[in-house]
Amino acid sequence: MRYLSATLLLLLGATMAPAKLVTEAVTYKHGDVVLEGYLAHDDSFTGKRPGVLVVHEWTGHNPYVRKRAEQLAALGYVAFALDMYGKGVVAKDRDDARAKSDVFKKDRALMRARAAAGLDVLKKQSNVDGKRIAAMGYCFGGTVSLELARGGADLVGVVSFHGDLATPNAGDAKNIKGKVLALHGADDPFVPPAVVTAFEEEMRKAGVDWELVKYGGAVHSFTNPDAGNDNKTGAAYNARADARSWQAMKDFFVEVFAQKK
Amino acid sequence: MRYLSATLLLLLGATMAPAKLVTEAVTYKHGDVVLEGYLAHDDSFTGKRPGVLVVHEWTGHNPYVRKRAEQLAALGYVAFALDMYGKGVVAKDRDDARAKSDVFKKDRALMRARAAAGLDVLKKQSNVDGKRIAAMGYCFGGTVSLELARGGADLVGVVSFHGDLATPNAGDAKNIKGKVLALHGADDPFVPPAVVTAFEEEMRKAGVDWELVKYGGAVHSFTNPDAGNDNKTGAAYNARADARSWQAMKDFFVEVFAQKK
């Protein structure tokens, strides 16, 4: 009875203010490099609201990450899917993705600065509450989000989805201002147990408010349907882990943005 | 706007059917041992609903575990806080708690059978959907819940809150029928990393659908306010991890009971 009435009333509520997704490609610069990100919000929510920076996989800014930005908009946030590589630049193949992401993996200062340029775009939006901004990312994007936080960026939260948790700057974890949620495939061969353990130790030593979730049966890229379904390749979609990690992220955002449920 | 309307309508919905907690002490037997558990449901929910078996800490069946049963009832479940030790039997102190729980830790067949007697009480309730029963427990109770599942009990899910994840019967994990969620304090000295790793390997080998969450800064007993707040003792309350683990449990139950949110 209570289930039913709550559901009906929620449906009525949704009907009263239908979702109205608004998206925009945003061209911006980091130094001389021209970048193009993707901004999304839902006009059926009003007033200033939390902002979420979304960082793409090593393949570059693509439809997958834009879809995630739209899903975040539907939750009531302003989402900005930044661009690390350059306007229209996406990796041609796996080797190219490795080469493009390695530029940043080997130069963490550049990684932080390039991501910060994207964060600035989000901060400038008039409908964003600058005190409630989080960063999240997938694979390479998880690494970037964490590195941005290690650089001391004003983030209330960071979420890594199957990100590489390793860093050459473990001592910088003391600069992390927000909470950290790492969502990890328990069978991910690209982020092996030793890396996870080192990450936990890094967070522990720095006194960060952290949480790590391991999804049994999940490997790398578990949130991305484009990764296929063969765990043996080390990267595969896992619908169960995808749904659970998205829910974990939603719960985390409710907490870090201090919203009422 | 959408936030507001949904919130208001939910409030209206709650007003229409106020919570009506119904509890009952239930005396039952396992062999010749007389036990007394605590049954709770909320009469504002109607019809058959999922059942949740709740297993107490090593201190025995006490007000803490009855409170948890009431909280589960408020979520719309029928909760039964079983009794492992005997009617009115609670540990006098830490040594007594260790002695009482060790009886079961050293006799896993007895542990499973005693817990199964509690499960039978829950199954027999006319308002319980026998196909949707989960078990959960705290510390020793987490161990018991997992062991019950390893024995092949008909459970769609098991949740361990800071439970000892070790078992002498790792091979029995193949009998686990439901999903498993282990909620763990990352600094728990009583359930050290080697035990956690062995548990992960056990679940992996058996092909269980499992998930493990590590809460940074949390030690043993993180859900129980009675544990005090001194992490140095190895057991302490952690409000943050308490709230997060309860939310993780709620999400998990929604999934395993296949309810619509």
Coordinates of C-alpha atoms in Angstrom, one line a residue, chain B residues 49-202:
Chain B
R49 CA 6.9 -9.5 1.4
P50 CA 10.6 -10.4 1.6
G51 CA 12.0 -11.8 4.8
V52 CA 15.4 -10.9 6.3
L53 CA 17.1 -13.0 8.9
V54 CA 19.3 -11.0 11.2
V55 CA 22.1 -12.6 13.2
H56 CA 23.5 -10.9 16.3
E57 CA 27.1 -10.2 17.3
W58 CA 29.2 -12.5 19.5
T59 CA 27.6 -10.8 22.6
G60 CA 24.3 -12.6 21.8
H61 CA 20.7 -11.5 21.0
N62 CA 20.4 -8.0 22.4
P63 CA 18.6 -4.7 22.0
Y64 CA 21.0 -3.7 19.2
V65 CA 20.0 -6.5 16.9
R66 CA 16.3 -6.0 17.8
K67 CA 16.7 -2.3 16.7
R68 CA 18.1 -3.5 13.4
A69 CA 15.1 -5.8 12.9
E70 CA 12.8 -2.8 13.5
Q71 CA 14.7 -0.7 11.0
L72 CA 14.3 -3.5 8.4
A73 CA 10.6 -3.7 9.2
A74 CA 10.3 0.0 8.4
L75 CA 11.8 -0.8 5.0
G76 CA 8.9 -3.1 4.3
Y77 CA 10.4 -6.4 5.2
V78 CA 9.6 -9.1 7.7
A79 CA 12.7 -9.3 9.9
F80 CA 13.6 -12.0 12.3
A81 CA 16.5 -11.4 14.7
L82 CA 17.4 -15.0 15.6
D83 CA 19.0 -16.3 18.7
M84 CA 22.1 -18.5 18.6
Y85 CA 22.9 -18.9 22.3
G86 CA 19.6 -19.7 24.1
K87 CA 16.7 -17.8 25.5
G88 CA 18.0 -14.8 27.6
V89 CA 21.6 -15.9 27.2
V90 CA 24.0 -13.0 26.5
A91 CA 27.7 -12.8 27.1
K92 CA 28.9 -11.3 30.4
D93 CA 32.0 -9.8 29.0
R94 CA 34.5 -10.1 26.1
D95 CA 36.0 -13.4 27.2
D96 CA 32.6 -14.9 27.6
A97 CA 31.5 -13.6 24.2
R98 CA 34.6 -15.3 22.7
A99 CA 33.9 -18.5 24.5
K100 CA 30.2 -18.6 23.5
S101 CA 31.0 -17.8 19.8
D102 CA 33.9 -20.1 19.6
V103 CA 31.6 -23.1 20.3
F104 CA 30.1 -22.3 16.9
K105 CA 33.2 -21.2 15.1
K106 CA 34.8 -24.6 15.9
D107 CA 31.6 -26.5 14.9
R108 CA 30.4 -25.1 11.7
A109 CA 27.8 -27.9 11.3
L110 CA 26.2 -26.7 14.6
M111 CA 26.5 -23.1 13.5
R112 CA 24.6 -23.8 10.3
A113 CA 22.0 -25.9 12.0
R114 CA 21.3 -23.4 14.8
A115 CA 21.0 -20.6 12.2
A116 CA 18.7 -22.7 10.0
A117 CA 16.4 -23.2 13.0
G118 CA 16.0 -19.4 13.0
L119 CA 15.5 -19.3 9.3
D120 CA 12.7 -21.8 9.6
V121 CA 10.8 -19.5 12.0
L122 CA 11.0 -16.7 9.4
K123 CA 10.0 -19.0 6.5
K124 CA 6.9 -20.1 8.4
Q125 CA 5.5 -16.5 8.8
S126 CA 2.3 -16.1 6.7
N127 CA 3.4 -12.6 5.5
V128 CA 6.8 -13.8 4.2
D129 CA 7.4 -14.5 0.6
G130 CA 9.5 -17.7 0.9
K131 CA 11.2 -17.2 -2.4
R132 CA 12.6 -13.8 -1.2
I133 CA 14.6 -14.4 2.0
A134 CA 18.0 -12.9 2.7
A135 CA 20.3 -13.3 5.7
M136 CA 22.5 -10.6 7.3
G137 CA 24.5 -10.3 10.4
Y138 CA 27.0 -8.3 12.4
C139 CA 30.5 -9.5 13.3
F140 CA 29.9 -13.1 14.5
G141 CA 26.5 -12.8 12.8
G142 CA 28.1 -12.0 9.5
T143 CA 30.2 -15.2 9.8
V144 CA 27.0 -17.1 10.7
S145 CA 25.1 -15.7 7.7
L146 CA 27.8 -16.6 5.3
E147 CA 28.1 -20.1 6.8
L148 CA 24.4 -20.6 6.5
A149 CA 24.7 -19.8 2.8
R150 CA 27.7 -22.1 2.4
G151 CA 25.4 -24.8 3.8
G152 CA 23.1 -24.3 0.8
A153 CA 20.3 -22.5 2.5
D154 CA 17.6 -21.0 0.2
L155 CA 18.8 -17.4 0.5
V156 CA 18.6 -14.9 -2.4
G157 CA 21.2 -12.7 -0.6
V158 CA 23.6 -12.5 2.3
V159 CA 25.1 -9.4 3.8
S160 CA 27.9 -9.4 6.3
F161 CA 28.6 -6.3 8.3
H162 CA 32.2 -6.4 9.7
G163 CA 31.9 -10.2 9.9
D164 CA 34.9 -12.5 10.1
L165 CA 35.0 -13.8 6.5
A166 CA 37.2 -16.8 7.3
T167 CA 35.8 -20.4 7.0
P168 CA 37.3 -23.9 7.3
N169 CA 34.9 -24.9 4.5
A170 CA 35.9 -22.7 1.6
G171 CA 35.0 -25.4 -0.8
D172 CA 31.4 -25.2 0.3
A173 CA 31.0 -21.8 -1.3
K174 CA 29.8 -23.7 -4.4
N175 CA 26.6 -24.3 -2.4
I176 CA 25.8 -20.6 -2.1
K177 CA 22.6 -19.9 -3.9
G178 CA 22.2 -16.1 -3.6
K179 CA 24.3 -13.0 -4.0
V180 CA 26.9 -12.0 -1.4
L181 CA 27.7 -8.5 -0.1
A182 CA 30.6 -8.1 2.4
L183 CA 30.8 -4.7 4.2
H184 CA 34.2 -4.4 5.7
G185 CA 36.2 -1.8 7.8
A186 CA 39.4 -1.2 5.9
D187 CA 41.3 -1.0 9.2
D188 CA 39.6 -3.9 10.9
P189 CA 42.5 -5.7 12.8
F190 CA 40.2 -8.7 13.6
V191 CA 39.5 -9.4 9.9
P192 CA 43.0 -8.7 8.5
P193 CA 43.8 -8.3 4.7
A194 CA 44.9 -12.0 4.4
V195 CA 41.4 -13.1 5.5
V196 CA 39.7 -10.7 3.1
T197 CA 41.9 -11.8 0.2
A198 CA 41.2 -15.5 1.0
F199 CA 37.4 -14.7 1.1
E200 CA 37.6 -13.0 -2.3
E201 CA 39.5 -16.0 -3.7
E202 CA 36.9 -18.3 -2.2

